[in-house]
Short mmCIF file of C-alpha atoms and ligand atoms in Angstrom, two decimals:
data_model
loop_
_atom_site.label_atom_id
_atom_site.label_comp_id
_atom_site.label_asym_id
_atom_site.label_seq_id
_atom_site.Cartn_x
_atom_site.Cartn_y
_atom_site.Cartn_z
CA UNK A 249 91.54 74.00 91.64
CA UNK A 250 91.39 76.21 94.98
CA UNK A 251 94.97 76.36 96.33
CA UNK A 252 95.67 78.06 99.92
CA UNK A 253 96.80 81.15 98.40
CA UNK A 254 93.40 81.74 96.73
CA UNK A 255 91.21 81.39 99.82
CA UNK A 256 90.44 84.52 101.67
CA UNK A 257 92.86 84.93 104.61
CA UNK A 258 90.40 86.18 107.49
CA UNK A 259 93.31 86.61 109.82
CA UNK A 260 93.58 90.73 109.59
CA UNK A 261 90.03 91.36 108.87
CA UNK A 262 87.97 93.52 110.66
CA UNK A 263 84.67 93.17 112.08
CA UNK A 264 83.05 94.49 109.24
CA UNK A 265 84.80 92.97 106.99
CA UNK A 266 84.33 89.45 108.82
CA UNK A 267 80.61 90.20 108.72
CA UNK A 268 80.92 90.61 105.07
CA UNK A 269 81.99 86.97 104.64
CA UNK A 270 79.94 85.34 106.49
CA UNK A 271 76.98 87.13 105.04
CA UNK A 272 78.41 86.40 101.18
CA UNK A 273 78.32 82.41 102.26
CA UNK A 274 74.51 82.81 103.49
CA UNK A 275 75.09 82.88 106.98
CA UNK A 276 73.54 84.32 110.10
CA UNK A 277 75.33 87.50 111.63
CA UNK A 278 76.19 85.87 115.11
CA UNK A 279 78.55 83.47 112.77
CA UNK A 280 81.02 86.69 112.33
CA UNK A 281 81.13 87.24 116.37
CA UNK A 282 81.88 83.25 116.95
CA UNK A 283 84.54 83.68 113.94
CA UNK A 284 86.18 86.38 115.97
CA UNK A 285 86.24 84.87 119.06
CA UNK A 286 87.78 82.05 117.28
CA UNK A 287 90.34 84.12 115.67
CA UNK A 288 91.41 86.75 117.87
CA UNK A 289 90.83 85.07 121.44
CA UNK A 290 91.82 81.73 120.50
CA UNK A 291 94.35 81.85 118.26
CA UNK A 292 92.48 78.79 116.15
CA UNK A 293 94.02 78.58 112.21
CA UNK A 294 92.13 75.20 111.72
CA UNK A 295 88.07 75.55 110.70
CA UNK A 296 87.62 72.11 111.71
CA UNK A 297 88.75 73.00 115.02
CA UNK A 298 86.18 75.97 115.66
CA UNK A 299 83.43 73.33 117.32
CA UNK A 300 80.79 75.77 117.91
CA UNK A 301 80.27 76.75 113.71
CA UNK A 302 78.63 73.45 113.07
CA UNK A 303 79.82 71.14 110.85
CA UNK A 304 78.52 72.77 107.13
CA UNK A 305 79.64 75.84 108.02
CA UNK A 306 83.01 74.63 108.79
CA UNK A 307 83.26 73.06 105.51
CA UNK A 308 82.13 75.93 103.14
CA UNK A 309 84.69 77.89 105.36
CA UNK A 310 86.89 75.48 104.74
CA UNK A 311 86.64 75.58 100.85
CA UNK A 312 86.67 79.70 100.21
CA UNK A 313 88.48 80.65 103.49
CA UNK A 314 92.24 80.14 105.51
CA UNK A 315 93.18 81.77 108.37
CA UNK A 316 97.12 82.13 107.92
CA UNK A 317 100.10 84.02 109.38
CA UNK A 318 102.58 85.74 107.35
CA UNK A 319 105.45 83.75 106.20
CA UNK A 320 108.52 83.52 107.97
CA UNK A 321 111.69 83.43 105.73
CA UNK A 322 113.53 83.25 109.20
CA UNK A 323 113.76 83.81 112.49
CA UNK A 324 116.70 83.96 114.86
CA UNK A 325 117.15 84.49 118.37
CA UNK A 326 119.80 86.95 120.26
CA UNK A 327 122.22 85.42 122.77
CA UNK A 328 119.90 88.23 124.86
CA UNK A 329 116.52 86.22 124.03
CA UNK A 330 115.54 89.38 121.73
CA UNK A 331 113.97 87.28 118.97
CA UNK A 332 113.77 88.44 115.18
CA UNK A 333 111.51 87.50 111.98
CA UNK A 334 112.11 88.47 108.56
CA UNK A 335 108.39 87.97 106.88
CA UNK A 336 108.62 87.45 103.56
CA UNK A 337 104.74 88.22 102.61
CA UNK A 338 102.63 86.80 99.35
CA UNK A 339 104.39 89.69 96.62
CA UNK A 340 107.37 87.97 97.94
CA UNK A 341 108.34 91.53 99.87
CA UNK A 342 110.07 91.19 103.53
CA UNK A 343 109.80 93.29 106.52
CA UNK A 344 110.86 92.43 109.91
CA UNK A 345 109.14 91.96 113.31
CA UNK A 346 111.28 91.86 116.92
CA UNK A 347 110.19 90.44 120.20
CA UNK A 348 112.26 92.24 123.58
CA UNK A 349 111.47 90.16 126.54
CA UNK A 350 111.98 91.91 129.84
CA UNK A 351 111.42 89.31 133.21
CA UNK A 352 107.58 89.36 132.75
CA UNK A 353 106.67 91.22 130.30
CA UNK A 354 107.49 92.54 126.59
CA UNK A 355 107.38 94.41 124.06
CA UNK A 356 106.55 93.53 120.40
CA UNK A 357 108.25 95.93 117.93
CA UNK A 358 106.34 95.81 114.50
CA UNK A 359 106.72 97.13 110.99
CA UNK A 360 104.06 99.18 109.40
CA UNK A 361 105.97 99.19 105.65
CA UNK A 362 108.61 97.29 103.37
CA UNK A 363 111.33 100.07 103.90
CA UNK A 364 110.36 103.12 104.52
CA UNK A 365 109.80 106.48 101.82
CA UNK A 366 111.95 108.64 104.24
CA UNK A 367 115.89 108.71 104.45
CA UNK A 368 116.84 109.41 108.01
CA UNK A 369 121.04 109.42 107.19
CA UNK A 370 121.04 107.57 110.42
CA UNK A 371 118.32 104.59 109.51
CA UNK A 372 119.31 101.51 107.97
CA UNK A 373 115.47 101.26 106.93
CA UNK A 374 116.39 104.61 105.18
CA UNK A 375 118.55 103.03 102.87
CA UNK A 376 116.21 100.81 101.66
CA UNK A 377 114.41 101.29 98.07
CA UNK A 378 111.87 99.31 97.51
CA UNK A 379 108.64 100.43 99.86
CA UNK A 380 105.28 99.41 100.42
CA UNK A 381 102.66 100.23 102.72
CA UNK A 382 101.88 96.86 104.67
CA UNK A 383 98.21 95.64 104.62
CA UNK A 384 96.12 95.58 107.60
CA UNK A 385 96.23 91.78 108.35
CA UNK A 386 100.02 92.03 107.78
CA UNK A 387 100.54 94.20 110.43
CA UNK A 388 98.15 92.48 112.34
CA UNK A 389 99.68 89.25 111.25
CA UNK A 390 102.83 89.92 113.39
CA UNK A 391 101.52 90.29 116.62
CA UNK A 392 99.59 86.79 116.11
CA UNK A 393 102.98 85.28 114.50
CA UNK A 394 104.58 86.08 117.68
CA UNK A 395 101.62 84.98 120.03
CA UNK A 396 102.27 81.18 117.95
CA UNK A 397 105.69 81.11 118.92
CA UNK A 398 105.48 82.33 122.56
CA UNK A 399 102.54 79.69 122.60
CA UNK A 400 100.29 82.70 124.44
CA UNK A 401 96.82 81.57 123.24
CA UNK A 402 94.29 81.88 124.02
CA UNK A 403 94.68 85.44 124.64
CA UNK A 404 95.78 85.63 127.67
CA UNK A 405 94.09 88.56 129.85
CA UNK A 406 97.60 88.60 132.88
CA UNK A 407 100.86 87.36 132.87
CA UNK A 408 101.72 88.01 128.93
CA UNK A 409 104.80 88.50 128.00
CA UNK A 410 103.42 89.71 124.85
CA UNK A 411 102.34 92.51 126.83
CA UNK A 412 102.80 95.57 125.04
CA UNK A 413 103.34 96.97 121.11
CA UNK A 414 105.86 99.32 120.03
CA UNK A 415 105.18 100.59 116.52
CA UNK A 416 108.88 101.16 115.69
CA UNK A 417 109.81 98.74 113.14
CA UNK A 418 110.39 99.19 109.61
CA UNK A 419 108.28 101.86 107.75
CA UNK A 420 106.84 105.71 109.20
CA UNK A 421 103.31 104.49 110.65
CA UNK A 422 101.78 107.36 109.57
CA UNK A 423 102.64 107.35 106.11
CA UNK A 424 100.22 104.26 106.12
CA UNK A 425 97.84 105.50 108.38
CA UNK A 426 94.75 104.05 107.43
CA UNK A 427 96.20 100.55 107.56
CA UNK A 428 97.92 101.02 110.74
CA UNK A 429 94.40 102.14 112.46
CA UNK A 430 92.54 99.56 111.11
CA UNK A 431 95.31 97.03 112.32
CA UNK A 432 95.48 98.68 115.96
CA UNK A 433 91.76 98.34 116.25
CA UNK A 434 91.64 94.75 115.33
CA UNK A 435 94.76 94.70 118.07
CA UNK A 436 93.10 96.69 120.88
CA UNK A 437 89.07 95.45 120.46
CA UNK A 438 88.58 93.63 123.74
CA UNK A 439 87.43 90.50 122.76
CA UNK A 440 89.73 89.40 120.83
CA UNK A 441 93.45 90.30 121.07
CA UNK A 442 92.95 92.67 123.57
CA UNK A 443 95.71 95.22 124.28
CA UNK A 444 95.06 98.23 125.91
CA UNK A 445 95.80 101.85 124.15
CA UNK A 446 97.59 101.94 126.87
CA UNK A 447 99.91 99.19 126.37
CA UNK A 448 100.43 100.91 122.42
CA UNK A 449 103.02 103.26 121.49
CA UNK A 450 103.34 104.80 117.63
CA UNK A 451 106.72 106.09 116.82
CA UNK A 452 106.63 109.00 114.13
CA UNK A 453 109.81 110.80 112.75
CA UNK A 454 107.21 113.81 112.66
CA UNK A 455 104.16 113.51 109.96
CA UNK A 456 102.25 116.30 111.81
CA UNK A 457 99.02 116.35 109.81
CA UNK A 458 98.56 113.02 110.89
CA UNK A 459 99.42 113.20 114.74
CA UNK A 460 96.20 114.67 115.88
CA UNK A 461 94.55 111.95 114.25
CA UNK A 462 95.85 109.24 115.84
CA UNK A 463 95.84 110.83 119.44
CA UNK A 464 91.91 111.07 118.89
CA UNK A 465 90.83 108.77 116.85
CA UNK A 466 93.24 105.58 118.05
CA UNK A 467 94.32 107.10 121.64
CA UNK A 468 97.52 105.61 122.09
CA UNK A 469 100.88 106.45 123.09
CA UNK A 470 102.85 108.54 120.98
CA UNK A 471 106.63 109.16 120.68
CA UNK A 472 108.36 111.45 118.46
CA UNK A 473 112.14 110.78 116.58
CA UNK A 474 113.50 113.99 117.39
CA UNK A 475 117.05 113.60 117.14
CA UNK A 476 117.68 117.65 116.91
CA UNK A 477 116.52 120.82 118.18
CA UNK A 478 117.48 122.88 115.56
CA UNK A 479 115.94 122.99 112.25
CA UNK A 480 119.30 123.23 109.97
CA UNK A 481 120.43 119.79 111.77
CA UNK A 482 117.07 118.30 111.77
CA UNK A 483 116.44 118.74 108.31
CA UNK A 484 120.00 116.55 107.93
CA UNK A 485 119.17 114.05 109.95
CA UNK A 486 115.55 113.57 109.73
CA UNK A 487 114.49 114.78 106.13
CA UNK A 488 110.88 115.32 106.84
CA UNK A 489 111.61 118.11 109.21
CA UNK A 490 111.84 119.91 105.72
CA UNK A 491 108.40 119.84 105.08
CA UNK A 492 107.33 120.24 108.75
CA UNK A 493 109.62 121.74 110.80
CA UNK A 494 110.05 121.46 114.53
CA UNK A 495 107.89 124.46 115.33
CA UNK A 496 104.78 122.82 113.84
CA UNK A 497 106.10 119.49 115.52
CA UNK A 498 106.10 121.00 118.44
CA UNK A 499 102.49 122.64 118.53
CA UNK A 500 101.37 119.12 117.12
CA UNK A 501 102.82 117.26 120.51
CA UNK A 502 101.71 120.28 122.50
CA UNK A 503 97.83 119.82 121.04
CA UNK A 504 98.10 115.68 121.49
CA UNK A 505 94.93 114.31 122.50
CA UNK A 506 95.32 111.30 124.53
CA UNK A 507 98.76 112.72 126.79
CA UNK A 508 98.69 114.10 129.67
CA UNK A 509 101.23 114.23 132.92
CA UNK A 510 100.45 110.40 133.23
CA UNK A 511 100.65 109.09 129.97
CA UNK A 512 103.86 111.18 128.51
CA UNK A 513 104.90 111.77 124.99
CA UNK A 514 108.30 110.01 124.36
CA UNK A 515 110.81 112.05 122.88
CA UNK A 516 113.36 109.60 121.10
CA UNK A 517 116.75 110.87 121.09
CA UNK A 518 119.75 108.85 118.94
CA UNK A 519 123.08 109.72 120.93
CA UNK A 520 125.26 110.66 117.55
CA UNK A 521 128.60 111.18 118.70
CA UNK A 522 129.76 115.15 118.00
CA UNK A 523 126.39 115.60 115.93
CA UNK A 524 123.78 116.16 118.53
CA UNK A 525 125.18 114.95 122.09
CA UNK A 526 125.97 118.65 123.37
CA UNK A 527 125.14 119.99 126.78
CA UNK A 528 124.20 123.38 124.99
CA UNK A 529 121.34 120.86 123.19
CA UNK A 530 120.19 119.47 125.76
CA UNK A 531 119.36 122.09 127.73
CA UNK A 532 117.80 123.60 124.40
CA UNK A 533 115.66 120.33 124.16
CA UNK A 534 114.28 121.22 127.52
CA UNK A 535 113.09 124.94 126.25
CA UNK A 536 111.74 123.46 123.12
CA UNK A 537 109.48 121.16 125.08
CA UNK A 538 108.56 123.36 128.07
CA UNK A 539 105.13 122.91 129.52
CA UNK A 540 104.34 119.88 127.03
CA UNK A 541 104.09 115.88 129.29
CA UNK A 542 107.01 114.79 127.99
CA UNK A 543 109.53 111.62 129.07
CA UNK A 544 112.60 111.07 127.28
CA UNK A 545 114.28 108.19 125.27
CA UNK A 546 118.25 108.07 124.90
CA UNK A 547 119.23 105.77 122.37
CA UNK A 548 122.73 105.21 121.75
CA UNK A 549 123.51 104.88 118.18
CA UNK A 550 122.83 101.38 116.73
CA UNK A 551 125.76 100.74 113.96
CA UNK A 552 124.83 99.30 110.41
CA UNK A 553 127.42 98.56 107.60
CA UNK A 554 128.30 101.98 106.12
CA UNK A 555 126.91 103.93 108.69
CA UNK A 556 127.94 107.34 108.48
CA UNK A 557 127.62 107.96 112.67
CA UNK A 558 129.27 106.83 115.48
CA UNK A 559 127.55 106.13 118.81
CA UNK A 560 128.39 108.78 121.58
CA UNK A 561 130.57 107.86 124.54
CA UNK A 562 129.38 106.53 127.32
CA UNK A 563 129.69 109.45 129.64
CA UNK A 564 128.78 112.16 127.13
CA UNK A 565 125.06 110.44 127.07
CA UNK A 566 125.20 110.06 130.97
CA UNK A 567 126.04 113.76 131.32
CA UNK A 568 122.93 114.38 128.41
CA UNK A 569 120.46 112.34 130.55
CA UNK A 570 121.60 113.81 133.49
CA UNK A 571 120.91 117.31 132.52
CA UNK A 572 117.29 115.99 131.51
CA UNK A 573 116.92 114.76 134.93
CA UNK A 574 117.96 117.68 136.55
CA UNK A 575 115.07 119.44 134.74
CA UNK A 576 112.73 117.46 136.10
CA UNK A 577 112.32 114.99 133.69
CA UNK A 578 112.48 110.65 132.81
CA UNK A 579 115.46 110.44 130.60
CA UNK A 580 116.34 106.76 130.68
CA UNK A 581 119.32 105.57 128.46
CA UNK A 582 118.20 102.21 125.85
CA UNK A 583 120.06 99.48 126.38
CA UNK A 584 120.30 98.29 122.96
CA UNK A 585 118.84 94.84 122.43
CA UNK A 586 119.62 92.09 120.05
CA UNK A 587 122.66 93.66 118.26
CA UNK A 588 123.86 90.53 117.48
CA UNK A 589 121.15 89.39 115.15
CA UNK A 590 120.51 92.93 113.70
CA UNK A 591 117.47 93.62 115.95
CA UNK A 592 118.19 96.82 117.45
CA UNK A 593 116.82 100.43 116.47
CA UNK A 594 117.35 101.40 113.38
CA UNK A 595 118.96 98.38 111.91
CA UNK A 596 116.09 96.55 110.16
CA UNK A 597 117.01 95.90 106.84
CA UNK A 598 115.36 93.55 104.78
CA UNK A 599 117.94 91.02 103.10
CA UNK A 600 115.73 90.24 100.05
CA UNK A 601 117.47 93.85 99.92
CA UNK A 602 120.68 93.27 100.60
CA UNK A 603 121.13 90.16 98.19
CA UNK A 604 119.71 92.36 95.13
CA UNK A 605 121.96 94.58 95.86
CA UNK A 606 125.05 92.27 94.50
CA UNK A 607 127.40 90.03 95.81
CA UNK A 608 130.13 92.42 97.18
CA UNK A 609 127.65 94.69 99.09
CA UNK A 610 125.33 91.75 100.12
CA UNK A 611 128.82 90.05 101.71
CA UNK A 612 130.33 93.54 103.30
CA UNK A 613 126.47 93.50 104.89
CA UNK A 614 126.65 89.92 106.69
CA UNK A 615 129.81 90.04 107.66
CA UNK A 616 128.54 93.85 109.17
CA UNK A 617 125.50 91.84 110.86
CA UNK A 618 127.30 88.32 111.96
CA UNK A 619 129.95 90.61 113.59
N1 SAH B 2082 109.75 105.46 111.38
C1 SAH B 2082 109.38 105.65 112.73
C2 SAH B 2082 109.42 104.38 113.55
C3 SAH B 2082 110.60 103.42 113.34
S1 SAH B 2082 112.19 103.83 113.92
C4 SAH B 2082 110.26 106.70 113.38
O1 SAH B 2082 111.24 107.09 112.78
O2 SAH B 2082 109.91 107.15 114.45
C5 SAH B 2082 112.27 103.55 115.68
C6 SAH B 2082 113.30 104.45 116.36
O3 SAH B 2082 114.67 104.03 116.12
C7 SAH B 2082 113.21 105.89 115.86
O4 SAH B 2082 113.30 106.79 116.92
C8 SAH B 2082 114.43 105.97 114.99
O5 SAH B 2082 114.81 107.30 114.79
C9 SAH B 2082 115.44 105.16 115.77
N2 SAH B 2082 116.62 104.77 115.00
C10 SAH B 2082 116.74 104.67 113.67
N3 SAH B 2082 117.99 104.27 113.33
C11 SAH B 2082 118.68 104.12 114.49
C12 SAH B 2082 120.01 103.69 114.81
N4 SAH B 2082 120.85 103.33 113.84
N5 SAH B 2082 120.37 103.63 116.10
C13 SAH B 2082 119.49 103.95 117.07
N6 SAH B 2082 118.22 104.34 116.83
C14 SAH B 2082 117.81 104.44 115.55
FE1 SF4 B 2083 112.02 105.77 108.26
FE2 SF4 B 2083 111.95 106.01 110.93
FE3 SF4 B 2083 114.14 105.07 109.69
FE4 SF4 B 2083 113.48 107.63 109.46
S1 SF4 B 2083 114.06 106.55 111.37
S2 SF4 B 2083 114.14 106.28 107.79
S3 SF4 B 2083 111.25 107.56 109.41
S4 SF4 B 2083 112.13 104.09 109.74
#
């Protein structure tokens, strides 16, 4: 007997790939296009409600085909609307996805792993163990998961509040590369899903043979976890700076294909109180940089159970921005969102991860992200 779980899940696929199913059931090419339309403008999860595939069509699809949306083990809302789901995929492997509503518009922040290989000592996705690379339609998945629940099918072309992606969840994008291309493609093609490069941004903690890559081949918006401007305190706090330190970083941002004085690179900052919130660094960010289109991100540390950081005062990240600004540049200060519920930078943790990890730690952790 088929069950759902055995049917192919064409929610994720490609063009290519779509063409490749409708060509294994017999079918005519143009059935791939109307399947897409179906799909990625519509929203539609139900064959029997795609009218224009005819009747037999609809059936076989029916039979060796589902179009389905990652599971949801929960979802939660913050008392600031910031809206969280833990997915909990077919291995039975969670990662989280995080809706920020400004008035009119949004961003969609979404994971590109289970965990994540690196061990930023400031990341509560560091501390995770268990890692994989998401699939294609997972990542994909989340962006039409989130489209259900804001009920913003078909896709809309103005007025979303789904309106732009932020590749900053759980997991280093370009440690999955391939997956999160094929995903953004699916996400940006025009007929279907349709958002813009432009509207795109890909958050790396610095995996520099891969940032040239994505500036040409994908085009979108790039920012960079910097979080240090010298290499003794980078290699601390962001481990990967050991294998490419901020000197090759820096030539990678400084060669990025698709920035320019318009479209900026956003340098993400995390305000660590006495670790990297100096005066003396900022102004050292600023030579680091110089002559590269940057903007820059302040984000005030994000606390997780067992952190090892606190967040910088107030008025030490103020005076930090300020110095920023009087060098010409955007340095804007994050307001963190959805704290409450866990949904702020850096504290996406799966709890499949937490509960393994016993009863004493799994309780010190709730209490840490009820409080
Ligand atoms: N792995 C990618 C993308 C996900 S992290 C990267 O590191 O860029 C998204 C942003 O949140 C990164 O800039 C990350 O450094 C930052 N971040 C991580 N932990 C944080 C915390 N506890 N508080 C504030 N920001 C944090
Ligand atoms: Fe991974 Fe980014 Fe967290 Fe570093 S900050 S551990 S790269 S998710």
């Amino acid at each position: 007997m088929t069950t759902a779980d055995e049917r192919t899940n064409l929610a994720g696929l490609d063009r290519a790939e779509l063409a490749a199913v409708v060509a294994g059931l017999g079918e005519k090419p143009f059935r791939a296009k109307q399947l897409w339309h179906w799909i990625y403008h519509r929203g539609e999860t139900d064959f029997a409600n795609m009218t224009t595939l005819g009747g037999p069509l609809r059936a076989k699809l029916a039979e060796a085909c589902a179009v389905r949306r990652p599971g949801v083990a929960t979802e939660q809302t913050s008392t600031d609307r910031t809206r969280k789901w833990l997915l909990r995929f077919d291995d039975g492997n969670e990662a989280e996805t995080v809706f920020i509503p400004e008035e009119d518009r949004g961003a969609l922040c979404i994971s590109s792993q289970v965990g994540c290989t690196l061990t930023c000592t400031f990341c509560h996705t560091g501390t995770q163990k268990l890692v994989r690379n998401l699939t294609a339609p997972e990542i994909v998945g989340q962006l039409m998961l989130a489209r259900d629940s804001y009920g913003e099918w078909p896709s809309p072309k103005d007025g979303r509040l789904l309106s732009n992606i932020v590749m900053m969840g759980m997991g280093e994008p370009l440690f999955n590369y391939d997956n999160v291309a094929q995903a953004l493609k699916i996400v940006m093609d025009p007929e279907g899903l349709a958002i813009s490069k432009r509207r795109i941004t890909l958050s790396t903690s610095g995996v520099v043979p891969e940032i040239h890559r994505c500036g040409a081949e994908l085009g979108v918006n790039l920012a960079i976890s910097l979080h240090a401007v010298r290499d003794d305190l980078r290699d601390v706090l962001v481990p990967i700076n050991k294998k490419y330190p901020l000197k090759e970083l820096v030539a990678a941002l400084r060669a990025y294909p698709a920035a320019n004085n318009a479209r900026r690179i956003t340098i993400e900052y995390v305000m660590l109180k006495g670790v990297n919130d100096s005066p003396a660094e900022a102004r050292e960010m600023i030579r680091l940089l110089k002559g590269i289109p940057v903007k820059f991100n302040l984000i005030p540390f994000n606390v997780w159970p067992g952190a090892p950081y606190e967040m910088s005062p107030p008025h030490v990240i103020r005076r930090f921005s300020e110095i920023l600004n009087d060098a010409g540049y955007s340095a804007p200060i994050r307001v963190p969102r959805g704290r409450d519920i866990m949904a702020a930078c850096g504290q996406l943790k799966s709890a499949s991860e937490r509960a393994r990890k016993g009863r004493a730690t799994a309780m010190a952790a709730q209490v840490g992200g009820t409080a």
